[in-house]
PDB file of C-alpha atoms and ligand atoms in Angstrom:
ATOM      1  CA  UNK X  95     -16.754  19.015  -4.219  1.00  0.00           C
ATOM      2  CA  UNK X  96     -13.227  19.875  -5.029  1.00  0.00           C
ATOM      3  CA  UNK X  97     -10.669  21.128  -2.573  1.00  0.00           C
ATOM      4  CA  UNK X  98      -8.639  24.213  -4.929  1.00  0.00           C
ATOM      5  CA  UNK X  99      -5.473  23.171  -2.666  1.00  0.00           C
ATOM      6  CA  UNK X 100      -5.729  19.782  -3.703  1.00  0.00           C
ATOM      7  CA  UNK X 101      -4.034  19.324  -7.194  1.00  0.00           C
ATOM      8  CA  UNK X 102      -5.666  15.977  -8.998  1.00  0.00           C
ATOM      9  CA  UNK X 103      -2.546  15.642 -11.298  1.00  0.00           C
ATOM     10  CA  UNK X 104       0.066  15.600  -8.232  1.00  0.00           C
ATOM     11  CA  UNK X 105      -2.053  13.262  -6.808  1.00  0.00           C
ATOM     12  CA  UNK X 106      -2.200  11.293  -9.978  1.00  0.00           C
ATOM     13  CA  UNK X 107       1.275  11.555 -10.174  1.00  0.00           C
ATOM     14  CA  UNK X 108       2.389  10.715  -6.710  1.00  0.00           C
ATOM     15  CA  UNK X 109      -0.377   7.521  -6.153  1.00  0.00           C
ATOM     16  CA  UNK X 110       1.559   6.543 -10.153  1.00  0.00           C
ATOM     17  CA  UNK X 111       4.627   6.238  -8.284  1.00  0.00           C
ATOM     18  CA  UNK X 112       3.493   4.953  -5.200  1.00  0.00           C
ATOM     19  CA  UNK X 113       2.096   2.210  -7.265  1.00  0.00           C
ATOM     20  CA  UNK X 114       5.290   1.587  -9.103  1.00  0.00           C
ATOM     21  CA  UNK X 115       7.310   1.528  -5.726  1.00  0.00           C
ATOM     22  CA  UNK X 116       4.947  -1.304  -4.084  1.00  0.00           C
ATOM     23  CA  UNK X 117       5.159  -3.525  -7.294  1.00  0.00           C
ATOM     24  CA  UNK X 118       8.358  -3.375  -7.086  1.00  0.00           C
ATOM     25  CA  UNK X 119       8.800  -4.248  -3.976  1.00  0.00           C
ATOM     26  CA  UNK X 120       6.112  -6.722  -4.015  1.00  0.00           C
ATOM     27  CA  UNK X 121       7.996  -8.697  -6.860  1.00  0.00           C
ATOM     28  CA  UNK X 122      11.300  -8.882  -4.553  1.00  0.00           C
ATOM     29  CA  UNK X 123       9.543  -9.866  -1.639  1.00  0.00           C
ATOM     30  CA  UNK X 124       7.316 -12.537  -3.916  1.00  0.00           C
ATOM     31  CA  UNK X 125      10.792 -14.070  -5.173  1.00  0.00           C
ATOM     32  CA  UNK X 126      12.450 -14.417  -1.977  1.00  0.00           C
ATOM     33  CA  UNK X 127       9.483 -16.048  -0.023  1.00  0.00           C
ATOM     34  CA  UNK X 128       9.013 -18.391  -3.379  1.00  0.00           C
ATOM     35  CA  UNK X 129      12.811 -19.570  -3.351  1.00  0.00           C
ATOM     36  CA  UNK X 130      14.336 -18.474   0.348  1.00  0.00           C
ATOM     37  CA  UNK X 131      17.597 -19.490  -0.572  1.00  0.00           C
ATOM     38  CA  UNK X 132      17.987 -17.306  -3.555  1.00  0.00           C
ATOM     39  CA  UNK X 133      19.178 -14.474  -1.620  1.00  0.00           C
ATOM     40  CA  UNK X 134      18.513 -15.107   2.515  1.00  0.00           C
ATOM     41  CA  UNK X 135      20.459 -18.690   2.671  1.00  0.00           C
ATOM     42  CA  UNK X 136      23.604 -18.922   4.123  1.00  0.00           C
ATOM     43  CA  UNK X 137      24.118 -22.584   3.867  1.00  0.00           C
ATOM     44  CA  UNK X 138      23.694 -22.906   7.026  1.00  0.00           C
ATOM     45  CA  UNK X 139      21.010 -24.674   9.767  1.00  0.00           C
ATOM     46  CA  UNK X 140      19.989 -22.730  12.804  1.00  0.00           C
ATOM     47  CA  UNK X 141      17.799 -25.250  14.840  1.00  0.00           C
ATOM     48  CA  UNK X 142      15.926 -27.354  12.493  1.00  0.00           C
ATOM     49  CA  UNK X 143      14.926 -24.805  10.247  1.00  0.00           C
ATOM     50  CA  UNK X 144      12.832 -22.598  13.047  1.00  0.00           C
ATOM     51  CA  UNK X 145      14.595 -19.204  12.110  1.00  0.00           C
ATOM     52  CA  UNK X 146      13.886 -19.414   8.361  1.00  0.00           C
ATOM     53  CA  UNK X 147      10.845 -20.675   8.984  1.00  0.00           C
ATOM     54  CA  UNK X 148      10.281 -17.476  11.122  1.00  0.00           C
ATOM     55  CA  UNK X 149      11.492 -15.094   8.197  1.00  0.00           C
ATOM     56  CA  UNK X 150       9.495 -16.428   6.039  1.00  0.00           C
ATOM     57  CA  UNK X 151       6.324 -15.861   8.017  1.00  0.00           C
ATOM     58  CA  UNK X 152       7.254 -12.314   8.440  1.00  0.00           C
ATOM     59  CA  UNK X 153       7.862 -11.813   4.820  1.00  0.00           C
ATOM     60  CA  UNK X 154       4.892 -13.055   3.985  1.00  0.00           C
ATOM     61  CA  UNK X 155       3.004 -11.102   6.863  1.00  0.00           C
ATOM     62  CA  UNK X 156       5.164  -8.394   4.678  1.00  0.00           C
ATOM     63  CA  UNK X 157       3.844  -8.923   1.804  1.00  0.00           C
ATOM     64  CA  UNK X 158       0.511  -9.211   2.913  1.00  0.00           C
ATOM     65  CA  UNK X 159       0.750  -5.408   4.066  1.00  0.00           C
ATOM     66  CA  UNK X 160       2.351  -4.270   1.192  1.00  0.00           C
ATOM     67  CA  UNK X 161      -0.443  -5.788  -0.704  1.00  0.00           C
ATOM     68  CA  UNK X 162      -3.370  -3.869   1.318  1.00  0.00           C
ATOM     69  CA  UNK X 163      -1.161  -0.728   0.835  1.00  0.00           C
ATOM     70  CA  UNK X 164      -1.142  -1.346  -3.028  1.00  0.00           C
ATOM     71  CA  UNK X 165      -5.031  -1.894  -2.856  1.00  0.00           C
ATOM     72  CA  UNK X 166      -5.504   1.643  -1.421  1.00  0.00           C
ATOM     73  CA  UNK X 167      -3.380   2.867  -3.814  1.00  0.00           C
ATOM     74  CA  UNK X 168      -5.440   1.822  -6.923  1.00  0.00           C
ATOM     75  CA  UNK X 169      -8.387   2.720  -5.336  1.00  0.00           C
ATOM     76  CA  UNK X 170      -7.343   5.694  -4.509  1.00  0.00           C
ATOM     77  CA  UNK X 171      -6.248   6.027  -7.988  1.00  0.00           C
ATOM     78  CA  UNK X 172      -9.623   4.912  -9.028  1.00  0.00           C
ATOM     79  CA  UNK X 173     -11.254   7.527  -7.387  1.00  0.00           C
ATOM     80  CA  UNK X 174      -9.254  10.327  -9.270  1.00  0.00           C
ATOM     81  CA  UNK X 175     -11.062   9.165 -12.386  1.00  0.00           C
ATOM     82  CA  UNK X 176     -14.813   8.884 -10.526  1.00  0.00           C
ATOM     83  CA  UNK X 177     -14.135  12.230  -9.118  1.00  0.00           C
ATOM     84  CA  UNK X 178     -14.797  10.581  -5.548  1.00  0.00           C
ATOM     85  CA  UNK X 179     -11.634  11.460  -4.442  1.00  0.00           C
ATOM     86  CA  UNK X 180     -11.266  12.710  -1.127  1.00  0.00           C
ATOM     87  CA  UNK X 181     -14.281  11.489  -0.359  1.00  0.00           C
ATOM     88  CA  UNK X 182     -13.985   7.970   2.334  1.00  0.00           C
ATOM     89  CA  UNK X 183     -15.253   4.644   0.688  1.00  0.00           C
ATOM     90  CA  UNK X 184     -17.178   4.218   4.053  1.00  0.00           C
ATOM     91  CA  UNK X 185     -19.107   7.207   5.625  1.00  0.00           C
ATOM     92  CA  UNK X 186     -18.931   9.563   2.632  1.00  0.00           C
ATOM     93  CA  UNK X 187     -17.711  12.487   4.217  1.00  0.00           C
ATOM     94  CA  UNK X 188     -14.384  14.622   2.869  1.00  0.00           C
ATOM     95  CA  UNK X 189     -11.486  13.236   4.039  1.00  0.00           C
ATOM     96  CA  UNK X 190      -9.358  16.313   5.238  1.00  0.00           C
ATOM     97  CA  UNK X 191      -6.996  17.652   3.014  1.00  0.00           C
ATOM     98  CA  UNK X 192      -4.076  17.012   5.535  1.00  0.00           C
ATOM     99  CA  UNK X 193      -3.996  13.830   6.018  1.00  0.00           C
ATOM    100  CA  UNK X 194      -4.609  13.598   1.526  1.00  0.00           C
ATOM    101  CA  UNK X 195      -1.665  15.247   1.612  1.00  0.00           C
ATOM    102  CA  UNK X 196       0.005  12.978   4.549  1.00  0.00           C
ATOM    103  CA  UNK X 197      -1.083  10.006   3.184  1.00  0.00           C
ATOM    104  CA  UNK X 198      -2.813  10.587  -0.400  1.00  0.00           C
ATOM    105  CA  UNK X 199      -3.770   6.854  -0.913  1.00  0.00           C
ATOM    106  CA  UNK X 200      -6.361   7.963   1.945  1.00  0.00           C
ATOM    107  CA  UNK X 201      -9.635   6.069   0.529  1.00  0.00           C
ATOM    108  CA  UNK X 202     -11.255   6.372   3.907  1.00  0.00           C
ATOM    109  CA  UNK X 203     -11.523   8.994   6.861  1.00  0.00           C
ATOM    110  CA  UNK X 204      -9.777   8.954  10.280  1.00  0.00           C
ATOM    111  CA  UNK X 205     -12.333   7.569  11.910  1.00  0.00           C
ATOM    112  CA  UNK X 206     -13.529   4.954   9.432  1.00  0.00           C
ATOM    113  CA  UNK X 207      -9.754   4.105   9.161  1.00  0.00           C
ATOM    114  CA  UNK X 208      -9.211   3.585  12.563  1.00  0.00           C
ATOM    115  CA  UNK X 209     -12.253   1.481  12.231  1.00  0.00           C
ATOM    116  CA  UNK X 210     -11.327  -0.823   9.871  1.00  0.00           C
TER     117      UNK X 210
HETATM  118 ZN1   ZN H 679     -15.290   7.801   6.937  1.00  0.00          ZN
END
């Protein structure tokens, strides 16, 4: 079941960093929805608070993405190690090597994705 143009260890490699990069920003989003002011406040009121609270909604709906990102990326990851990479989580069939390469925390097909 393994694609020769796919390499496993550049996968492992790039999904590794993709990981990192999400955590990271995952922890800066986390602090500045936890304490606002930290870094967004400007001392200032706009309305009665309706802008910030408007922020903060969209950081969180943010976070909430970057969170479902991060999931496919450790699946994904988990999948090197099964040896079911490649293969989508839903319909079993090989996800094309393109859009691995695209995307490579692809855990699911085109289809199936657009699905979801
Ligand atoms: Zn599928």
């Amino acid at each position: 079941m393994e694609d020769p143009t796919l390499d496993l260890d550049t996968v492992r490699r790039e999904l590794l960093r993709a990981r990192d990069a999400l955590t990271a920003e995952m922890g800066a989003l986390t602090l500045v929805i936890r304490d606002p002011d930290a870094t967004i406040g400007f001392g200032k009121r706009v309305g009665e608070g309706t802008t910030e609270a408007i922020t903060r909604i969209e950081r969180v709906g943010a976070a909430n993405a970057l969170q479902s990102k991060l999931a496919d990326v450790e699946r994904a990851l988990v999948k090197v190690d099964e040896g079911t990479y490649g293969i989508c989580d839903r319909c079993s069939r090989m996800i094309p090597v393109a859009r691995l390469e695209a995307r490579p925390s692809s855990v699911l097909c085109a289809p199936c994705s657009a699905a979801r």
